[in-house]
Amino acid sequence: MSRPKGLLAMCLFVTALIVLPVKAESIASFPKDFLDWPVVKESASLPADAVLPPDTSLFIQESVRAYSWINNGQGSPLTIRVNPNKLAEYQTHGPYSDGPTAVAVSEAQGIVWVTEHIGGEAVYGSYNRQGEDISHQHPTLQPTFCQSCHTTYKDICINGTCTEPVLEMYSE
């Protein structure tokens, strides 16, 4: 029995899609001018051996667990910058207009997490300071990971931007 060549090619293509690993890519675009954006918060990714108070929010617990690998487990200062055209939107937690909205920069590791809004929805990306996509380097850098956390904790992550910096719990 002879199979049509088009069907065979399509089967090989579908098999390749299923078998070959897919490289994760950032969805949010890298804002080259992010260092000119105002700093709105300073926080930290805590060291892997951080002991959290028992009443720490689940959001912070999950964040510490997810990013305990940063800077070889030593943690890092985290700087939050907001696009100057979106400062008023940020102060009211949105809704946000289209375009890059905010970045969180892991100062020790050089990771730049980007939140961008497209059609009212938040999308995410992970880059190094040179603007190279690094979302494939660790599962917690993938846009799907960011999306999952930001949508799970809607009481803290309003319209895609999160409002509970980790250092606030230690300021009292």
JSON list of C-alpha atoms in Angstrom, two decimals, residues 43-145:
[
{"chain": "A", "resi": 43, "resn": "SER", "atom": "CA", "xyz": [13.87, 44.05, 47.49]},
{"chain": "A", "resi": 44, "resn": "ALA", "atom": "CA", "xyz": [15.92, 40.86, 47.44]},
{"chain": "A", "resi": 45, "resn": "SER", "atom": "CA", "xyz": [15.93, 37.28, 46.40]},
{"chain": "A", "resi": 46, "resn": "LEU", "atom": "CA", "xyz": [16.81, 35.64, 49.69]},
{"chain": "A", "resi": 47, "resn": "PRO", "atom": "CA", "xyz": [19.61, 33.11, 50.20]},
{"chain": "A", "resi": 48, "resn": "ALA", "atom": "CA", "xyz": [18.73, 29.43, 49.97]},
{"chain": "A", "resi": 49, "resn": "ASP", "atom": "CA", "xyz": [19.22, 29.01, 53.72]},
{"chain": "A", "resi": 50, "resn": "ALA", "atom": "CA", "xyz": [16.89, 31.90, 54.69]},
{"chain": "A", "resi": 51, "resn": "VAL", "atom": "CA", "xyz": [14.61, 31.14, 57.62]},
{"chain": "A", "resi": 52, "resn": "LEU", "atom": "CA", "xyz": [11.26, 32.76, 57.06]},
{"chain": "A", "resi": 53, "resn": "PRO", "atom": "CA", "xyz": [8.88, 33.81, 59.83]},
{"chain": "A", "resi": 54, "resn": "PRO", "atom": "CA", "xyz": [5.99, 31.35, 60.27]},
{"chain": "A", "resi": 55, "resn": "ASP", "atom": "CA", "xyz": [3.42, 33.91, 59.09]},
{"chain": "A", "resi": 56, "resn": "THR", "atom": "CA", "xyz": [5.23, 34.63, 55.81]},
{"chain": "A", "resi": 57, "resn": "SER", "atom": "CA", "xyz": [2.84, 34.74, 52.87]},
{"chain": "A", "resi": 58, "resn": "LEU", "atom": "CA", "xyz": [2.69, 31.75, 50.56]},
{"chain": "A", "resi": 59, "resn": "PHE", "atom": "CA", "xyz": [3.76, 34.07, 47.73]},
{"chain": "A", "resi": 60, "resn": "ILE", "atom": "CA", "xyz": [7.04, 34.91, 49.50]},
{"chain": "A", "resi": 61, "resn": "GLN", "atom": "CA", "xyz": [7.60, 31.27, 50.52]},
{"chain": "A", "resi": 62, "resn": "GLU", "atom": "CA", "xyz": [7.18, 30.15, 46.90]},
{"chain": "A", "resi": 63, "resn": "SER", "atom": "CA", "xyz": [9.36, 32.99, 45.61]},
{"chain": "A", "resi": 64, "resn": "VAL", "atom": "CA", "xyz": [12.19, 32.10, 48.00]},
{"chain": "A", "resi": 65, "resn": "ARG", "atom": "CA", "xyz": [11.93, 28.43, 47.06]},
{"chain": "A", "resi": 66, "resn": "ALA", "atom": "CA", "xyz": [11.80, 29.17, 43.32]},
{"chain": "A", "resi": 67, "resn": "TYR", "atom": "CA", "xyz": [14.78, 31.52, 43.25]},
{"chain": "A", "resi": 68, "resn": "SER", "atom": "CA", "xyz": [17.02, 29.94, 45.89]},
{"chain": "A", "resi": 69, "resn": "TRP", "atom": "CA", "xyz": [19.50, 29.04, 43.13]},
{"chain": "A", "resi": 70, "resn": "ILE", "atom": "CA", "xyz": [20.29, 32.68, 42.29]},
{"chain": "A", "resi": 71, "resn": "ASN", "atom": "CA", "xyz": [23.87, 33.76, 42.92]},
{"chain": "A", "resi": 72, "resn": "ASN", "atom": "CA", "xyz": [24.82, 30.22, 43.92]},
{"chain": "A", "resi": 73, "resn": "GLY", "atom": "CA", "xyz": [22.22, 30.23, 46.69]},
{"chain": "A", "resi": 74, "resn": "GLN", "atom": "CA", "xyz": [23.49, 33.48, 48.22]},
{"chain": "A", "resi": 75, "resn": "GLY", "atom": "CA", "xyz": [20.55, 35.64, 47.14]},
{"chain": "A", "resi": 76, "resn": "SER", "atom": "CA", "xyz": [20.75, 39.01, 45.47]},
{"chain": "A", "resi": 77, "resn": "PRO", "atom": "CA", "xyz": [19.52, 42.57, 45.79]},
{"chain": "A", "resi": 78, "resn": "LEU", "atom": "CA", "xyz": [16.51, 43.08, 43.53]},
{"chain": "A", "resi": 79, "resn": "THR", "atom": "CA", "xyz": [15.73, 46.44, 41.96]},
{"chain": "A", "resi": 80, "resn": "ILE", "atom": "CA", "xyz": [12.27, 47.15, 40.55]},
{"chain": "A", "resi": 81, "resn": "ARG", "atom": "CA", "xyz": [12.03, 49.80, 37.82]},
{"chain": "A", "resi": 82, "resn": "VAL", "atom": "CA", "xyz": [8.90, 51.02, 36.05]},
{"chain": "A", "resi": 83, "resn": "ASN", "atom": "CA", "xyz": [8.54, 52.49, 32.59]},
{"chain": "A", "resi": 84, "resn": "PRO", "atom": "CA", "xyz": [8.19, 56.25, 33.22]},
{"chain": "A", "resi": 85, "resn": "ASN", "atom": "CA", "xyz": [5.19, 56.34, 30.86]},
{"chain": "A", "resi": 86, "resn": "LYS", "atom": "CA", "xyz": [3.41, 53.85, 33.13]},
{"chain": "A", "resi": 87, "resn": "LEU", "atom": "CA", "xyz": [4.12, 55.24, 36.60]},
{"chain": "A", "resi": 88, "resn": "ALA", "atom": "CA", "xyz": [0.54, 56.43, 37.13]},
{"chain": "A", "resi": 89, "resn": "GLU", "atom": "CA", "xyz": [-0.78, 53.03, 36.00]},
{"chain": "A", "resi": 90, "resn": "TYR", "atom": "CA", "xyz": [1.67, 51.27, 38.32]},
{"chain": "A", "resi": 91, "resn": "GLN", "atom": "CA", "xyz": [0.61, 53.37, 41.32]},
{"chain": "A", "resi": 92, "resn": "THR", "atom": "CA", "xyz": [-2.99, 52.18, 40.85]},
{"chain": "A", "resi": 93, "resn": "HIS", "atom": "CA", "xyz": [-1.93, 48.63, 39.83]},
{"chain": "A", "resi": 94, "resn": "GLY", "atom": "CA", "xyz": [-3.32, 49.10, 36.34]},
{"chain": "A", "resi": 95, "resn": "PRO", "atom": "CA", "xyz": [-4.98, 48.53, 34.10]},
{"chain": "A", "resi": 96, "resn": "TYR", "atom": "CA", "xyz": [-1.91, 48.91, 31.93]},
{"chain": "A", "resi": 97, "resn": "SER", "atom": "CA", "xyz": [-1.49, 50.24, 28.42]},
{"chain": "A", "resi": 98, "resn": "ASP", "atom": "CA", "xyz": [0.45, 48.21, 25.86]},
{"chain": "A", "resi": 99, "resn": "GLY", "atom": "CA", "xyz": [4.24, 48.02, 25.98]},
{"chain": "A", "resi": 100, "resn": "PRO", "atom": "CA", "xyz": [7.00, 47.19, 28.47]},
{"chain": "A", "resi": 101, "resn": "THR", "atom": "CA", "xyz": [5.76, 47.97, 31.99]},
{"chain": "A", "resi": 102, "resn": "ALA", "atom": "CA", "xyz": [8.32, 47.01, 34.63]},
{"chain": "A", "resi": 103, "resn": "VAL", "atom": "CA", "xyz": [11.59, 45.18, 35.20]},
{"chain": "A", "resi": 104, "resn": "ALA", "atom": "CA", "xyz": [12.99, 43.40, 38.22]},
{"chain": "A", "resi": 105, "resn": "VAL", "atom": "CA", "xyz": [16.78, 43.22, 38.14]},
{"chain": "A", "resi": 106, "resn": "SER", "atom": "CA", "xyz": [18.73, 40.64, 40.13]},
{"chain": "A", "resi": 107, "resn": "GLU", "atom": "CA", "xyz": [21.78, 42.81, 40.74]},
{"chain": "A", "resi": 108, "resn": "ALA", "atom": "CA", "xyz": [24.21, 40.00, 41.64]},
{"chain": "A", "resi": 109, "resn": "GLN", "atom": "CA", "xyz": [23.10, 37.57, 38.92]},
{"chain": "A", "resi": 110, "resn": "GLY", "atom": "CA", "xyz": [22.37, 40.13, 36.19]},
{"chain": "A", "resi": 111, "resn": "ILE", "atom": "CA", "xyz": [18.92, 38.74, 35.43]},
{"chain": "A", "resi": 112, "resn": "VAL", "atom": "CA", "xyz": [16.39, 41.20, 34.03]},
{"chain": "A", "resi": 113, "resn": "TRP", "atom": "CA", "xyz": [12.80, 39.98, 34.40]},
{"chain": "A", "resi": 114, "resn": "VAL", "atom": "CA", "xyz": [10.48, 41.98, 32.14]},
{"chain": "A", "resi": 115, "resn": "THR", "atom": "CA", "xyz": [6.73, 42.46, 32.47]},
{"chain": "A", "resi": 116, "resn": "GLU", "atom": "CA", "xyz": [5.03, 43.83, 29.38]},
{"chain": "A", "resi": 117, "resn": "HIS", "atom": "CA", "xyz": [1.36, 44.36, 28.67]},
{"chain": "A", "resi": 118, "resn": "ILE", "atom": "CA", "xyz": [-0.26, 43.45, 25.38]},
{"chain": "A", "resi": 119, "resn": "GLY", "atom": "CA", "xyz": [-3.98, 43.91, 24.94]},
{"chain": "A", "resi": 120, "resn": "GLY", "atom": "CA", "xyz": [-4.39, 44.35, 28.68]},
{"chain": "A", "resi": 121, "resn": "GLU", "atom": "CA", "xyz": [-2.65, 41.06, 29.49]},
{"chain": "A", "resi": 122, "resn": "ALA", "atom": "CA", "xyz": [0.73, 40.70, 31.19]},
{"chain": "A", "resi": 123, "resn": "VAL", "atom": "CA", "xyz": [3.46, 38.75, 29.39]},
{"chain": "A", "resi": 124, "resn": "TYR", "atom": "CA", "xyz": [6.91, 37.98, 30.71]},
{"chain": "A", "resi": 125, "resn": "GLY", "atom": "CA", "xyz": [10.52, 37.57, 29.68]},
{"chain": "A", "resi": 126, "resn": "SER", "atom": "CA", "xyz": [13.93, 36.88, 31.19]},
{"chain": "A", "resi": 127, "resn": "TYR", "atom": "CA", "xyz": [17.10, 38.46, 29.84]},
{"chain": "A", "resi": 128, "resn": "ASN", "atom": "CA", "xyz": [20.66, 39.23, 30.81]},
{"chain": "A", "resi": 129, "resn": "ARG", "atom": "CA", "xyz": [21.77, 42.86, 31.01]},
{"chain": "A", "resi": 130, "resn": "GLN", "atom": "CA", "xyz": [22.85, 42.78, 27.36]},
{"chain": "A", "resi": 131, "resn": "GLY", "atom": "CA", "xyz": [19.30, 41.90, 26.27]},
{"chain": "A", "resi": 132, "resn": "GLU", "atom": "CA", "xyz": [19.97, 38.24, 25.44]},
{"chain": "A", "resi": 133, "resn": "ASP", "atom": "CA", "xyz": [17.06, 35.92, 26.15]},
{"chain": "A", "resi": 134, "resn": "ILE", "atom": "CA", "xyz": [18.02, 33.60, 29.03]},
{"chain": "A", "resi": 135, "resn": "SER", "atom": "CA", "xyz": [14.58, 32.05, 29.65]},
{"chain": "A", "resi": 136, "resn": "HIS", "atom": "CA", "xyz": [15.93, 28.65, 28.58]},
{"chain": "A", "resi": 137, "resn": "GLN", "atom": "CA", "xyz": [18.64, 28.61, 31.29]},
{"chain": "A", "resi": 138, "resn": "HIS", "atom": "CA", "xyz": [16.41, 27.68, 34.23]},
{"chain": "A", "resi": 139, "resn": "PRO", "atom": "CA", "xyz": [12.77, 26.57, 34.58]},
{"chain": "A", "resi": 140, "resn": "THR", "atom": "CA", "xyz": [11.98, 29.59, 36.79]},
{"chain": "A", "resi": 141, "resn": "LEU", "atom": "CA", "xyz": [13.06, 31.95, 34.00]},
{"chain": "A", "resi": 142, "resn": "GLN", "atom": "CA", "xyz": [10.49, 30.67, 31.52]},
{"chain": "A", "resi": 143, "resn": "PRO", "atom": "CA", "xyz": [7.50, 32.92, 30.72]},
{"chain": "A", "resi": 144, "resn": "THR", "atom": "CA", "xyz": [5.09, 30.11, 31.63]},
{"chain": "A", "resi": 145, "resn": "PHE", "atom": "CA", "xyz": [6.57, 29.94, 35.14]}
]
